[in-house]
Amino acid sequence: MNFIRNAWYVACWSAEVKVGAMFNRRLLDEPIVFFRKQDGAAVALQDRCPHRFIPLHLGTIRGDRIECGYHGLQFDCSGSCVKNPHGDGKIPAAAKVRSYPLQDKHGMLWIWMGDGDGSTTQIPDYSMIEPDSGYLTSTGGYIHIKANYELMAENLLDLSHITYLHDGLLGSPEQAGADQVVKDHGTEIHCNRWMPDISVPGVFDMLYKRDGKKVDMWTNMRWLPPSCFVLDSGVRKAGLAEREDHGWYYGVHILTPEGPLTTHYHFAAALPLGTSLTPEEAAKFAEMRRYAFQEQDKPILDAQQAAIGNNNFWDMKPVLLSIDAGPVRMRRSLERMLLAEQKQKEDATK
Ligand code: FES
Ligand SMILES: [Fe+2]
């Protein structure tokens, strides 16, 4: 499978990569090893020794270098072999691995695996989850999904499933048939659902003490191509014209393809400062979200991919419903992005 490469992808939470230790992860179907230099700057290298293809993360960190665990070649942060302990010590020109541009931003490590260094492409703004953002942030989480990232992206963009899959927790029965508006905003797609006069879903009842009373609820999801999402979701007293100073939050949802059939899923949440939560309630909020994503979304997505197998999604002729407007538009947009990248590559090699 071809992936969109000219994009910043989240590799992991920044705190997962430490000085003097290696962290490895497959991204866009390539093995990558991460570590931090003595000065704290993060490094990402192709995780495959060019000698006999051993994963470099099985080796040893030597200062700001990695020493391969098999025959001891050493690689610096640029991926160049800088020490060959054998024979006359000459270093073959091909003894190097790819190094990838990284940015430490919003508590996450972002990797560029495309052409150039990514300096002209923006990282999506997730400043709301930084410690000094002016929001209360809910602990970030990570889930490994055994499904292609486009299936997971559909799950996030079209939230009609919350009525069924997350009933009582994130959704409630009267949400079915909600007004759903899909709009293009430049390269983004926004999928907004408005659900007036519904029973309050559990998470909002717990957060905002609605005592089970009816509310108006919205879920406004933004897709930032290729695989980042920001959700603005909340409730207010039924019939009230303006949102209250609390009663809502931002949901952060970020996908990175691991390979064609698996996805790294990072998530977090940011609540406005007006939200008064005891530590127990804050923990409960985090746990409700973890439960919804890990115990409800993940099994559905894993089963969906298992059912589809290696078949092409469109070849299977999926039935289309009104709720698919956003997901279909997103899939078409991804196809166009992929074609544009391929054309760019072909033009460059002419
Ligand atoms: S496999 Fe890495 S040095 Fe031989
Ligand atoms: Fe879900």
PDB file of C-alpha atoms in Angstrom, residues 65-237:
ATOM      1  CA  ARG A  65      25.640   7.050  18.379  1.00  0.00           C
ATOM      2  CA  ILE A  66      24.045   3.652  17.937  1.00  0.00           C
ATOM      3  CA  GLU A  67      26.313   0.615  17.800  1.00  0.00           C
ATOM      4  CA  CYS A  68      24.843  -2.314  15.897  1.00  0.00           C
ATOM      5  CA  GLY A  69      24.436  -5.317  18.185  1.00  0.00           C
ATOM      6  CA  TYR A  70      25.726  -7.817  15.616  1.00  0.00           C
ATOM      7  CA  HIS A  71      29.165  -6.655  14.317  1.00  0.00           C
ATOM      8  CA  GLY A  72      29.552  -3.260  15.943  1.00  0.00           C
ATOM      9  CA  LEU A  73      29.212  -0.712  13.137  1.00  0.00           C
ATOM     10  CA  GLN A  74      28.449   2.671  14.694  1.00  0.00           C
ATOM     11  CA  PHE A  75      26.037   5.237  13.248  1.00  0.00           C
ATOM     12  CA  ASP A  76      25.763   8.899  14.151  1.00  0.00           C
ATOM     13  CA  CYS A  77      22.594  11.000  14.324  1.00  0.00           C
ATOM     14  CA  SER A  78      22.684  11.728  10.608  1.00  0.00           C
ATOM     15  CA  GLY A  79      22.633   7.991   9.909  1.00  0.00           C
ATOM     16  CA  SER A  80      26.232   7.873   8.640  1.00  0.00           C
ATOM     17  CA  CYS A  81      28.432   4.995   9.694  1.00  0.00           C
ATOM     18  CA  VAL A  82      31.270   6.612  11.633  1.00  0.00           C
ATOM     19  CA  LYS A  83      33.067   3.528  12.942  1.00  0.00           C
ATOM     20  CA  ASN A  84      33.906   0.170  11.431  1.00  0.00           C
ATOM     21  CA  PRO A  85      35.802  -1.883  14.017  1.00  0.00           C
ATOM     22  CA  HIS A  86      36.941  -4.472  11.437  1.00  0.00           C
ATOM     23  CA  GLY A  87      39.938  -4.765   9.082  1.00  0.00           C
ATOM     24  CA  ASP A  88      41.491  -1.439   8.181  1.00  0.00           C
ATOM     25  CA  GLY A  89      38.423   0.368   9.535  1.00  0.00           C
ATOM     26  CA  LYS A  90      37.479   1.815   6.147  1.00  0.00           C
ATOM     27  CA  ILE A  91      33.834   2.768   5.950  1.00  0.00           C
ATOM     28  CA  PRO A  92      32.029   1.697   2.765  1.00  0.00           C
ATOM     29  CA  ALA A  93      30.127   4.565   1.134  1.00  0.00           C
ATOM     30  CA  ALA A  94      26.852   2.615   1.326  1.00  0.00           C
ATOM     31  CA  ALA A  95      27.167   2.116   5.084  1.00  0.00           C
ATOM     32  CA  LYS A  96      24.460   4.543   6.146  1.00  0.00           C
ATOM     33  CA  VAL A  97      20.846   4.559   7.189  1.00  0.00           C
ATOM     34  CA  ARG A  98      18.174   7.154   6.521  1.00  0.00           C
ATOM     35  CA  SER A  99      17.627   9.761   9.188  1.00  0.00           C
ATOM     36  CA  TYR A 100      14.246  11.460   9.460  1.00  0.00           C
ATOM     37  CA  PRO A 101      13.395  15.044  10.406  1.00  0.00           C
ATOM     38  CA  LEU A 102      11.612  15.253  13.763  1.00  0.00           C
ATOM     39  CA  GLN A 103       9.782  17.970  15.666  1.00  0.00           C
ATOM     40  CA  ASP A 104       8.988  17.870  19.375  1.00  0.00           C
ATOM     41  CA  LYS A 105       5.657  19.678  19.478  1.00  0.00           C
ATOM     42  CA  HIS A 106       2.570  19.664  21.708  1.00  0.00           C
ATOM     43  CA  GLY A 107       4.041  16.809  23.769  1.00  0.00           C
ATOM     44  CA  MET A 108       4.403  14.573  20.732  1.00  0.00           C
ATOM     45  CA  LEU A 109       7.249  13.618  18.411  1.00  0.00           C
ATOM     46  CA  TRP A 110       6.320  14.346  14.807  1.00  0.00           C
ATOM     47  CA  ILE A 111       8.213  12.651  11.999  1.00  0.00           C
ATOM     48  CA  TRP A 112       8.628  13.627   8.356  1.00  0.00           C
ATOM     49  CA  MET A 113       9.033  10.601   6.073  1.00  0.00           C
ATOM     50  CA  GLY A 114       8.466  12.383   2.761  1.00  0.00           C
ATOM     51  CA  ASP A 115      10.561  14.422   0.332  1.00  0.00           C
ATOM     52  CA  GLY A 116      12.712  17.261   1.653  1.00  0.00           C
ATOM     53  CA  ASP A 117      12.672  18.226   5.310  1.00  0.00           C
ATOM     54  CA  GLY A 118       9.011  19.169   5.779  1.00  0.00           C
ATOM     55  CA  SER A 119       9.908  22.752   6.695  1.00  0.00           C
ATOM     56  CA  THR A 120       7.204  24.185   4.430  1.00  0.00           C
ATOM     57  CA  THR A 121       4.457  21.984   5.894  1.00  0.00           C
ATOM     58  CA  GLN A 122       2.698  22.974   9.110  1.00  0.00           C
ATOM     59  CA  ILE A 123       2.122  20.657  12.040  1.00  0.00           C
ATOM     60  CA  PRO A 124      -1.536  20.844  13.136  1.00  0.00           C
ATOM     61  CA  ASP A 125      -2.144  23.093  16.137  1.00  0.00           C
ATOM     62  CA  TYR A 126      -2.666  20.938  19.220  1.00  0.00           C
ATOM     63  CA  SER A 127      -1.437  23.585  21.661  1.00  0.00           C
ATOM     64  CA  MET A 128      -4.598  23.056  23.750  1.00  0.00           C
ATOM     65  CA  ILE A 129      -3.058  19.899  25.261  1.00  0.00           C
ATOM     66  CA  GLU A 130       0.166  21.583  26.382  1.00  0.00           C
ATOM     67  CA  PRO A 131       0.528  22.054  30.156  1.00  0.00           C
ATOM     68  CA  ASP A 132       0.384  25.874  30.015  1.00  0.00           C
ATOM     69  CA  SER A 133      -2.383  26.037  27.411  1.00  0.00           C
ATOM     70  CA  GLY A 134      -5.089  27.464  29.648  1.00  0.00           C
ATOM     71  CA  TYR A 135      -7.028  24.206  29.373  1.00  0.00           C
ATOM     72  CA  LEU A 136      -7.333  21.293  31.734  1.00  0.00           C
ATOM     73  CA  THR A 137      -5.841  18.397  29.860  1.00  0.00           C
ATOM     74  CA  SER A 138      -6.719  14.790  30.186  1.00  0.00           C
ATOM     75  CA  THR A 139      -3.837  12.333  30.059  1.00  0.00           C
ATOM     76  CA  GLY A 140      -2.870  11.300  26.590  1.00  0.00           C
ATOM     77  CA  GLY A 141      -3.418   7.736  25.527  1.00  0.00           C
ATOM     78  CA  TYR A 142      -2.257   5.300  22.893  1.00  0.00           C
ATOM     79  CA  ILE A 143      -4.027   2.331  21.305  1.00  0.00           C
ATOM     80  CA  HIS A 144      -2.774  -0.072  18.668  1.00  0.00           C
ATOM     81  CA  ILE A 145      -5.571  -0.641  16.156  1.00  0.00           C
ATOM     82  CA  LYS A 146      -5.535  -3.684  13.906  1.00  0.00           C
ATOM     83  CA  ALA A 147      -7.154  -1.847  11.020  1.00  0.00           C
ATOM     84  CA  ASN A 148      -6.106   0.395   8.169  1.00  0.00           C
ATOM     85  CA  TYR A 149      -5.994   4.052   9.189  1.00  0.00           C
ATOM     86  CA  GLU A 150      -8.719   5.023   6.704  1.00  0.00           C
ATOM     87  CA  LEU A 151     -11.212   2.760   8.485  1.00  0.00           C
ATOM     88  CA  MET A 152     -10.297   4.406  11.770  1.00  0.00           C
ATOM     89  CA  ALA A 153     -10.486   7.849  10.156  1.00  0.00           C
ATOM     90  CA  GLU A 154     -14.038   7.092   9.017  1.00  0.00           C
ATOM     91  CA  ASN A 155     -14.904   6.133  12.593  1.00  0.00           C
ATOM     92  CA  LEU A 156     -13.685   9.525  13.824  1.00  0.00           C
ATOM     93  CA  LEU A 157     -15.090  11.736  11.098  1.00  0.00           C
ATOM     94  CA  ASP A 158     -18.581  10.240  11.183  1.00  0.00           C
ATOM     95  CA  LEU A 159     -19.684  10.131  14.805  1.00  0.00           C
ATOM     96  CA  SER A 160     -23.134   8.681  14.110  1.00  0.00           C
ATOM     97  CA  HIS A 161     -21.802   5.454  15.663  1.00  0.00           C
ATOM     98  CA  ILE A 162     -21.731   6.959  19.179  1.00  0.00           C
ATOM     99  CA  THR A 163     -25.456   6.281  19.532  1.00  0.00           C
ATOM    100  CA  TYR A 164     -24.905   2.558  19.070  1.00  0.00           C
ATOM    101  CA  LEU A 165     -21.326   1.674  19.930  1.00  0.00           C
ATOM    102  CA  HIS A 166     -20.986   4.132  22.820  1.00  0.00           C
ATOM    103  CA  ASP A 167     -24.645   4.217  23.952  1.00  0.00           C
ATOM    104  CA  GLY A 168     -24.994   5.747  27.405  1.00  0.00           C
ATOM    105  CA  LEU A 169     -21.317   6.674  27.547  1.00  0.00           C
ATOM    106  CA  LEU A 170     -20.658   9.117  24.699  1.00  0.00           C
ATOM    107  CA  GLY A 171     -23.976   8.797  22.922  1.00  0.00           C
ATOM    108  CA  SER A 172     -27.692   8.542  23.585  1.00  0.00           C
ATOM    109  CA  PRO A 173     -30.589   7.063  21.562  1.00  0.00           C
ATOM    110  CA  GLU A 174     -32.188  10.314  20.348  1.00  0.00           C
ATOM    111  CA  GLN A 175     -28.994  11.210  18.499  1.00  0.00           C
ATOM    112  CA  ALA A 176     -29.851   8.870  15.642  1.00  0.00           C
ATOM    113  CA  GLY A 177     -31.040  10.931  12.701  1.00  0.00           C
ATOM    114  CA  ALA A 178     -29.143  14.008  13.910  1.00  0.00           C
ATOM    115  CA  ASP A 179     -28.588  16.848  11.529  1.00  0.00           C
ATOM    116  CA  GLN A 180     -25.136  16.249   9.996  1.00  0.00           C
ATOM    117  CA  VAL A 181     -23.431  18.954   7.931  1.00  0.00           C
ATOM    118  CA  VAL A 182     -20.280  18.216   5.966  1.00  0.00           C
ATOM    119  CA  LYS A 183     -18.218  21.179   4.803  1.00  0.00           C
ATOM    120  CA  ASP A 184     -14.856  21.716   3.102  1.00  0.00           C
ATOM    121  CA  HIS A 185     -12.553  24.272   4.707  1.00  0.00           C
ATOM    122  CA  GLY A 186      -9.517  24.514   2.451  1.00  0.00           C
ATOM    123  CA  THR A 187      -7.957  21.085   2.698  1.00  0.00           C
ATOM    124  CA  GLU A 188      -9.907  20.252   5.882  1.00  0.00           C
ATOM    125  CA  ILE A 189     -13.273  18.526   6.056  1.00  0.00           C
ATOM    126  CA  HIS A 190     -15.618  19.442   8.900  1.00  0.00           C
ATOM    127  CA  CYS A 191     -18.382  17.092   9.911  1.00  0.00           C
ATOM    128  CA  ASN A 192     -20.795  18.764  12.350  1.00  0.00           C
ATOM    129  CA  ARG A 193     -23.657  17.059  14.121  1.00  0.00           C
ATOM    130  CA  TRP A 194     -26.300  18.973  16.045  1.00  0.00           C
ATOM    131  CA  MET A 195     -28.562  17.055  18.420  1.00  0.00           C
ATOM    132  CA  PRO A 196     -31.183  19.151  20.218  1.00  0.00           C
ATOM    133  CA  ASP A 197     -33.190  17.992  23.206  1.00  0.00           C
ATOM    134  CA  ILE A 198     -31.578  14.617  23.866  1.00  0.00           C
ATOM    135  CA  SER A 199     -30.898  12.627  27.017  1.00  0.00           C
ATOM    136  CA  VAL A 200     -27.483  13.543  28.315  1.00  0.00           C
ATOM    137  CA  PRO A 201     -24.748  10.961  27.554  1.00  0.00           C
ATOM    138  CA  GLY A 202     -22.916   9.613  30.609  1.00  0.00           C
ATOM    139  CA  VAL A 203     -19.629  11.410  30.066  1.00  0.00           C
ATOM    140  CA  PHE A 204     -21.301  14.833  29.943  1.00  0.00           C
ATOM    141  CA  ASP A 205     -23.559  14.052  32.866  1.00  0.00           C
ATOM    142  CA  MET A 206     -20.507  13.174  34.931  1.00  0.00           C
ATOM    143  CA  LEU A 207     -18.438  16.159  33.739  1.00  0.00           C
ATOM    144  CA  TYR A 208     -21.028  18.890  33.885  1.00  0.00           C
ATOM    145  CA  LYS A 209     -23.535  17.633  36.468  1.00  0.00           C
ATOM    146  CA  ARG A 210     -26.611  17.725  34.258  1.00  0.00           C
ATOM    147  CA  ASP A 211     -28.445  15.339  36.596  1.00  0.00           C
ATOM    148  CA  GLY A 212     -29.824  13.375  33.695  1.00  0.00           C
ATOM    149  CA  LYS A 213     -31.705  16.399  32.315  1.00  0.00           C
ATOM    150  CA  LYS A 214     -32.243  16.866  28.580  1.00  0.00           C
ATOM    151  CA  VAL A 215     -29.542  18.814  26.727  1.00  0.00           C
ATOM    152  CA  ASP A 216     -28.685  20.114  23.293  1.00  0.00           C
ATOM    153  CA  MET A 217     -25.466  18.485  22.130  1.00  0.00           C
ATOM    154  CA  TRP A 218     -22.982  19.055  19.338  1.00  0.00           C
ATOM    155  CA  THR A 219     -20.076  17.083  17.930  1.00  0.00           C
ATOM    156  CA  ASN A 220     -18.041  19.163  15.476  1.00  0.00           C
ATOM    157  CA  MET A 221     -15.215  17.114  14.018  1.00  0.00           C
ATOM    158  CA  ARG A 222     -12.401  18.574  11.921  1.00  0.00           C
ATOM    159  CA  TRP A 223     -10.285  16.352   9.718  1.00  0.00           C
ATOM    160  CA  LEU A 224      -6.829  17.747   9.013  1.00  0.00           C
ATOM    161  CA  PRO A 225      -5.398  15.635   6.237  1.00  0.00           C
ATOM    162  CA  PRO A 226      -4.094  13.073   6.103  1.00  0.00           C
ATOM    163  CA  SER A 227      -4.893  11.714   9.572  1.00  0.00           C
ATOM    164  CA  CYS A 228      -5.321  14.304  12.333  1.00  0.00           C
ATOM    165  CA  PHE A 229      -8.599  15.224  14.007  1.00  0.00           C
ATOM    166  CA  VAL A 230      -9.903  17.811  16.448  1.00  0.00           C
ATOM    167  CA  LEU A 231     -13.314  17.345  18.002  1.00  0.00           C
ATOM    168  CA  ASP A 232     -15.254  20.173  19.601  1.00  0.00           C
ATOM    169  CA  SER A 233     -18.038  18.485  21.522  1.00  0.00           C
ATOM    170  CA  GLY A 234     -20.337  19.590  24.276  1.00  0.00           C
ATOM    171  CA  VAL A 235     -23.770  20.027  25.751  1.00  0.00           C
ATOM    172  CA  ARG A 236     -25.770  22.967  26.981  1.00  0.00           C
ATOM    173  CA  LYS A 237     -29.169  23.387  28.626  1.00  0.00           C
TER     174      LYS A 237
END
